mmCIF file of C-alpha atoms in Angstrom:
data_model
loop_
_atom_site.group_PDB
_atom_site.id
_atom_site.type_symbol
_atom_site.label_atom_id
_atom_site.label_comp_id
_atom_site.label_asym_id
_atom_site.label_seq_id
_atom_site.Cartn_x
_atom_site.Cartn_y
_atom_site.Cartn_z
ATOM 1 C CA ASP E 45 33.965 25.459 -26.249
ATOM 2 C CA LYS E 46 36.145 23.989 -23.483
ATOM 3 C CA ARG E 47 35.186 26.669 -20.972
ATOM 4 C CA LEU E 48 31.463 26.102 -21.520
ATOM 5 C CA LYS E 49 31.877 22.348 -21.142
ATOM 6 C CA GLU E 50 33.747 22.812 -17.856
ATOM 7 C CA ARG E 51 30.993 25.069 -16.507
ATOM 8 C CA LYS E 52 28.298 22.587 -17.562
ATOM 9 C CA SER E 53 30.194 19.671 -15.992
ATOM 10 C CA LYS E 54 30.600 21.611 -12.741
ATOM 11 C CA TRP E 55 26.895 22.554 -12.721
ATOM 12 C CA ASP E 56 25.826 18.924 -13.386
ATOM 13 C CA PHE E 57 28.048 17.688 -10.556
ATOM 14 C CA LYS E 58 26.688 20.257 -8.132
ATOM 15 C CA ARG E 59 23.086 19.512 -9.108
ATOM 16 C CA LYS E 60 23.645 15.760 -8.657
ATOM 17 C CA ARG E 61 25.197 16.293 -5.231
ATOM 18 C CA ASN E 62 22.315 18.506 -4.125
ATOM 19 C CA ARG E 63 19.379 16.773 -5.796
ATOM 20 C CA SER E 64 16.148 17.292 -3.889
ATOM 21 C CA THR E 65 14.210 14.260 -5.206
ATOM 22 C CA THR E 66 14.989 10.565 -4.820
ATOM 23 C CA THR E 67 13.050 7.480 -5.882
ATOM 24 C CA GLN E 68 12.116 4.287 -4.043
ATOM 25 C CA LEU E 69 10.693 0.889 -4.849
ATOM 26 C CA VAL E 70 8.004 0.152 -2.236
ATOM 27 C CA PHE E 71 6.836 -3.301 -1.195
ATOM 28 C CA ALA E 72 4.411 -3.974 1.653
ATOM 29 C CA MET E 73 2.627 -7.043 2.968
ATOM 30 C CA GLY E 74 0.592 -8.062 5.982
ATOM 31 C CA VAL E 75 -2.858 -8.945 7.289
ATOM 32 C CA ASN E 76 -6.088 -7.581 5.904
ATOM 33 C CA ASN E 77 -9.586 -7.326 7.404
ATOM 34 C CA VAL E 78 -12.593 -5.015 7.767
ATOM 35 C CA LEU E 79 -14.055 -2.673 10.365
ATOM 36 C CA VAL E 80 -17.784 -2.163 10.849
ATOM 37 C CA ASP E 81 -18.904 1.443 11.563
ATOM 38 C CA HIS E 82 -15.255 2.508 12.115
ATOM 39 C CA ASP E 83 -15.178 0.350 15.280
ATOM 40 C CA LEU E 84 -11.824 -1.327 15.929
ATOM 41 C CA ASN E 85 -13.538 -3.708 18.345
ATOM 42 C CA SER E 86 -15.498 -5.175 15.439
ATOM 43 C CA LEU E 87 -12.330 -7.123 14.543
ATOM 44 C CA ASP E 88 -13.148 -9.397 17.502
ATOM 45 C CA ASN E 89 -16.272 -10.633 15.689
ATOM 46 C CA SER E 90 -15.037 -10.374 12.117
ATOM 47 C CA ASN E 91 -16.465 -12.623 9.407
ATOM 48 C CA TYR E 92 -12.942 -12.952 7.985
ATOM 49 C CA LYS E 93 -9.925 -14.926 9.151
ATOM 50 C CA PHE E 94 -7.476 -12.426 10.609
ATOM 51 C CA TRP E 95 -4.154 -14.219 10.058
ATOM 52 C CA LYS E 96 -5.155 -15.785 6.712
ATOM 53 C CA SER E 97 -6.469 -12.634 5.021
ATOM 54 C CA HIS E 98 -3.444 -10.964 3.462
ATOM 55 C CA PHE E 99 -2.590 -7.878 1.447
ATOM 56 C CA TYR E 100 0.331 -7.149 -0.869
ATOM 57 C CA GLU E 101 1.374 -3.769 -2.252
ATOM 58 C CA LEU E 102 3.995 -2.987 -4.889
ATOM 59 C CA GLY E 103 4.730 0.527 -6.066
ATOM 60 C CA TRP E 104 7.096 3.330 -6.934
ATOM 61 C CA THR E 105 7.498 6.613 -5.071
ATOM 62 C CA TRP E 106 9.247 9.946 -5.407
ATOM 63 C CA LYS E 107 10.547 11.692 -2.294
ATOM 64 C CA THR E 108 11.105 15.456 -2.503
ATOM 65 C CA ARG E 109 12.411 17.594 0.343
ATOM 66 C CA PHE E 110 10.669 20.873 1.085
ATOM 67 C CA ASN E 111 13.860 22.922 1.507
ATOM 68 C CA ARG E 112 16.599 23.504 -1.009
ATOM 69 C CA ASP E 113 19.244 22.422 1.477
ATOM 70 C CA ALA E 114 19.387 19.189 3.497
ATOM 71 C CA SER E 115 16.333 18.897 5.763
ATOM 72 C CA LYS E 116 14.130 16.433 7.639
ATOM 73 C CA LEU E 117 10.724 17.027 6.027
ATOM 74 C CA TYR E 118 9.778 15.479 2.677
ATOM 75 C CA PHE E 119 6.796 15.135 0.387
ATOM 76 C CA LYS E 120 6.436 11.527 -0.753
ATOM 77 C CA TYR E 121 4.123 10.577 -3.613
ATOM 78 C CA GLY E 122 3.732 7.788 -6.111
ATOM 79 C CA MET E 123 1.596 4.946 -7.384
ATOM 80 C CA SER E 124 1.104 1.332 -6.376
ATOM 81 C CA PHE E 125 -0.768 -1.861 -7.128
ATOM 82 C CA LEU E 126 -2.618 -3.391 -4.193
ATOM 83 C CA TRP E 127 -3.924 -6.938 -3.746
ATOM 84 C CA ASN E 128 -6.420 -7.251 -0.874
ATOM 85 C CA ASN E 129 -7.490 -10.773 0.111
ATOM 86 C CA LEU E 130 -10.363 -11.544 2.480
ATOM 87 C CA ARG E 131 -10.828 -15.158 3.543
ATOM 88 C CA ALA E 132 -14.325 -15.768 4.898
ATOM 89 C CA SER E 133 -14.722 -17.859 8.040
ATOM 90 C CA ASN E 134 -17.414 -20.358 9.105
ATOM 91 C CA ASN E 135 -17.691 -22.003 5.662
ATOM 92 C CA LYS E 136 -19.168 -18.872 4.058
ATOM 93 C CA LEU E 137 -18.923 -17.232 0.639
ATOM 94 C CA HIS E 138 -20.021 -13.912 -0.863
ATOM 95 C CA THR E 139 -23.264 -13.588 -2.793
ATOM 96 C CA VAL E 140 -25.135 -10.541 -4.101
ATOM 97 C CA ASN E 141 -28.892 -10.299 -3.663
ATOM 98 C CA GLU E 142 -30.824 -7.233 -4.900
ATOM 99 C CA GLY E 143 -27.802 -4.976 -4.711
ATOM 100 C CA THR E 144 -26.631 -6.178 -1.291
ATOM 101 C CA THR E 145 -23.554 -8.326 -0.680
ATOM 102 C CA ASN E 146 -24.069 -11.092 1.877
ATOM 103 C CA LEU E 147 -22.024 -13.879 3.393
ATOM 104 C CA VAL E 148 -23.907 -17.174 3.223
ATOM 105 C CA VAL E 149 -23.040 -20.736 4.233
ATOM 106 C CA HIS E 150 -21.944 -22.987 1.364
ATOM 107 C CA ALA E 151 -23.685 -26.340 0.884
ATOM 108 C CA GLN E 152 -20.317 -28.163 0.845
ATOM 109 C CA GLU E 153 -17.374 -27.873 3.213
ATOM 110 C CA LEU E 154 -15.075 -25.192 1.827
ATOM 111 C CA SER E 155 -11.316 -25.634 1.981
ATOM 112 C CA GLU E 156 -10.893 -22.179 0.402
ATOM 113 C CA SER E 157 -13.150 -19.118 0.300
ATOM 114 C CA ARG E 158 -11.221 -16.012 -0.718
ATOM 115 C CA LEU E 159 -12.302 -12.680 -2.169
ATOM 116 C CA ARG E 160 -9.474 -10.879 -3.979
ATOM 117 C CA HIS E 161 -9.794 -7.175 -4.688
ATOM 118 C CA VAL E 162 -7.109 -5.547 -6.877
ATOM 119 C CA GLN E 163 -6.628 -1.777 -6.867
ATOM 120 C CA MET E 164 -4.374 0.888 -8.283
ATOM 121 C CA ASN E 165 -3.610 3.571 -5.701
ATOM 122 C CA PHE E 166 -1.933 6.967 -5.697
ATOM 123 C CA PRO E 167 -0.514 7.585 -2.184
ATOM 124 C CA VAL E 168 0.859 10.850 -0.803
ATOM 125 C CA HIS E 169 2.665 11.209 2.528
ATOM 126 C CA LEU E 170 4.463 13.773 4.611
ATOM 127 C CA GLU E 171 7.625 12.055 5.783
ATOM 128 C CA TRP E 172 9.965 13.056 8.566
ATOM 129 C CA ASP E 173 13.337 11.466 7.867
ATOM 130 C CA PHE E 174 15.671 11.885 10.831
ATOM 131 C CA SER E 175 18.726 10.481 9.051
ATOM 132 C CA ARG E 176 21.912 12.366 9.928
ATOM 133 C CA SER E 177 23.117 14.590 7.093
ATOM 134 C CA GLY E 178 26.558 13.933 5.651
ATOM 135 C CA GLU E 179 29.206 16.427 4.604
ATOM 136 C CA TYR E 180 31.346 16.788 1.498
ATOM 137 C CA SER E 181 35.049 17.638 1.592
ATOM 138 C CA ASP E 182 34.287 21.277 0.736
ATOM 139 C CA GLY E 183 32.079 21.614 3.839
ATOM 140 C CA THR E 184 28.689 21.556 2.108
ATOM 141 C CA LYS E 185 25.987 19.332 3.603
ATOM 142 C CA ARG E 186 24.976 16.094 1.987
ATOM 143 C CA ASP E 187 21.320 15.037 2.298
ATOM 144 C CA ARG E 188 21.226 11.374 3.402
ATOM 145 C CA THR E 189 17.861 9.572 3.421
ATOM 146 C CA ASN E 190 16.621 6.190 4.643
ATOM 147 C CA LYS E 191 19.550 5.946 7.075
ATOM 148 C CA GLY E 192 17.654 6.441 10.350
ATOM 149 C CA LEU E 193 14.191 6.831 11.847
ATOM 150 C CA ARG E 194 11.389 7.758 9.449
ATOM 151 C CA LEU E 195 7.751 8.656 10.166
ATOM 152 C CA GLY E 196 5.098 9.103 7.487
ATOM 153 C CA VAL E 197 1.432 10.142 7.554
ATOM 154 C CA GLY E 198 -0.772 10.655 4.532
ATOM 155 C CA ALA E 199 -3.620 9.546 2.354
ATOM 156 C CA PHE E 200 -4.362 7.702 -0.861
ATOM 157 C CA ALA E 201 -6.958 7.515 -3.604
ATOM 158 C CA GLY E 202 -7.413 5.016 -6.380
ATOM 159 C CA PHE E 203 -9.691 2.749 -8.328
ATOM 160 C CA LYS E 204 -10.578 -0.919 -8.637
ATOM 161 C CA LEU E 205 -8.954 -3.086 -11.290
ATOM 162 C CA GLY E 206 -10.966 -6.222 -10.574
ATOM 163 C CA THR E 207 -12.643 -8.476 -8.002
ATOM 164 C CA ARG E 208 -12.710 -12.287 -7.963
ATOM 165 C CA GLN E 209 -13.862 -14.997 -5.592
ATOM 166 C CA TYR E 210 -11.971 -18.294 -5.272
ATOM 167 C CA LEU E 211 -13.730 -21.372 -3.887
ATOM 168 C CA GLU E 212 -12.407 -24.879 -3.293
ATOM 169 C CA PHE E 213 -14.494 -27.813 -2.037
ATOM 170 C CA LYS E 214 -15.394 -31.438 -2.698
ATOM 171 C CA ASP E 215 -18.732 -32.211 -4.329
ATOM 172 C CA PRO E 216 -20.997 -35.056 -3.065
ATOM 173 C CA THR E 217 -19.049 -37.562 -5.200
ATOM 174 C CA GLY E 218 -15.755 -36.578 -3.533
ATOM 175 C CA THR E 219 -14.401 -34.751 -6.584
ATOM 176 C CA LYS E 220 -12.307 -31.690 -5.812
ATOM 177 C CA VAL E 221 -13.809 -28.529 -7.309
ATOM 178 C CA GLU E 222 -11.892 -25.278 -7.832
ATOM 179 C CA GLU E 223 -14.223 -22.435 -8.738
ATOM 180 C CA LEU E 224 -13.315 -18.939 -9.915
ATOM 181 C CA GLN E 225 -16.074 -16.320 -9.914
ATOM 182 C CA LYS E 226 -15.531 -13.045 -11.771
ATOM 183 C CA ALA E 227 -17.938 -10.286 -10.701
ATOM 184 C CA SER E 228 -17.980 -6.909 -8.986
ATOM 185 C CA PHE E 229 -19.594 -8.352 -5.825
ATOM 186 C CA ASN E 230 -20.995 -4.863 -5.304
ATOM 187 C CA THR E 231 -17.578 -3.432 -4.363
ATOM 188 C CA ASN E 232 -16.952 0.272 -4.860
ATOM 189 C CA VAL E 233 -15.040 1.280 -7.989
ATOM 190 C CA PHE E 234 -13.207 4.198 -6.363
ATOM 191 C CA ASN E 235 -11.425 4.055 -3.031
ATOM 192 C CA TYR E 236 -9.707 6.524 -0.721
ATOM 193 C CA GLY E 237 -8.321 6.493 2.786
ATOM 194 C CA VAL E 238 -5.490 7.279 5.180
ATOM 195 C CA SER E 239 -2.200 5.554 5.933
ATOM 196 C CA ALA E 240 0.847 5.871 8.159
ATOM 197 C CA TYR E 241 4.175 4.159 8.766
ATOM 198 C CA ALA E 242 7.089 4.193 11.183
ATOM 199 C CA ALA E 243 10.381 2.842 9.922
ATOM 200 C CA TRP E 244 14.030 2.375 10.703
ATOM 201 C CA ARG E 245 16.064 2.834 7.540
ATOM 202 C CA SER E 246 14.255 0.917 4.787
ATOM 203 C CA THR E 247 12.027 -1.311 6.961
ATOM 204 C CA GLY E 248 8.941 -0.252 8.867
ATOM 205 C CA VAL E 249 5.477 -1.051 10.175
ATOM 206 C CA TYR E 250 2.503 0.117 8.131
ATOM 207 C CA VAL E 251 -1.219 0.694 8.611
ATOM 208 C CA LYS E 252 -3.756 1.603 5.944
ATOM 209 C CA TYR E 253 -7.497 2.286 6.333
ATOM 210 C CA ASP E 254 -10.112 2.853 3.636
ATOM 211 C CA LEU E 255 -12.560 5.670 4.430
ATOM 212 C CA ASN E 256 -15.013 4.572 1.746
ATOM 213 C CA PRO E 257 -17.123 1.414 2.290
ATOM 214 C CA PHE E 258 -15.712 -1.741 0.736
ATOM 215 C CA PHE E 259 -19.158 -2.923 -0.398
ATOM 216 C CA LYS E 260 -21.822 -0.495 -1.581
ATOM 217 C CA ASN E 261 -24.707 0.195 0.821
ATOM 218 C CA THR E 262 -22.703 -1.019 3.839
ATOM 219 C CA GLU E 263 -20.550 0.427 6.626
ATOM 220 C CA ILE E 264 -17.783 -2.151 6.107
ATOM 221 C CA ARG E 265 -14.323 -0.676 5.477
ATOM 222 C CA ASN E 266 -11.009 -2.341 4.703
ATOM 223 C CA ILE E 267 -8.087 -2.084 7.129
ATOM 224 C CA SER E 268 -4.535 -3.434 6.731
ATOM 225 C CA PHE E 269 -1.573 -3.917 9.087
ATOM 226 C CA GLY E 270 1.837 -5.016 7.941
ATOM 227 C CA VAL E 271 5.474 -4.337 7.146
ATOM 228 C CA ARG E 272 6.766 -1.960 4.504
ATOM 229 C CA PHE E 273 10.061 -1.758 2.627
ATOM 230 C CA ASP E 274 11.176 1.486 0.935
ATOM 231 C CA LEU E 275 14.208 0.632 -1.173
ATOM 232 C CA ASN E 276 16.328 3.481 -2.567
#
């Protein structure tokens, strides 16, 4: 009846105004490299080009506040696709010998030597969103997000979708060769690690570090630095 419809409409309006979960499209990009034995100083002698090794991440997240009313603390969770690229330096490429991945010098001068590792990840973060709450005409608080400073710390876990190596060089006759190698290159199937970001509104800086070794039987772990966009 009319009375029931009015009550339902009022309840739907109130629930929409006070919803505790929002969604975001997440895009991140930046530089990608590896640490040896968890040592940040190992970047100084990395076998990979720092500014030419890139990562890209595209995903979807849900952001749920812990309290029923407007608050600053949220639980953020979702899923994302991650493209990690490592460009080897000093004319080297990846080879696998008896279960061990090595970087060896190519016989020809390489114009491109890139290992691409694609993953699907499931990140979770605690986020402090210091956006100022709004207020409706009836005096109730309105939860506003992504309108101020945001800090997030968390972790992720996922699995590999594929690994490929791209090589470009000229053979002894001067012919340009583009080579695509499809193999596991002894990379781990499952991955997990920690991540954090600091942002103003929708734009922030982002760091991500794998706790599991990138290659099996090594102490080499992937690390990424970049920018992150969380779009409501």
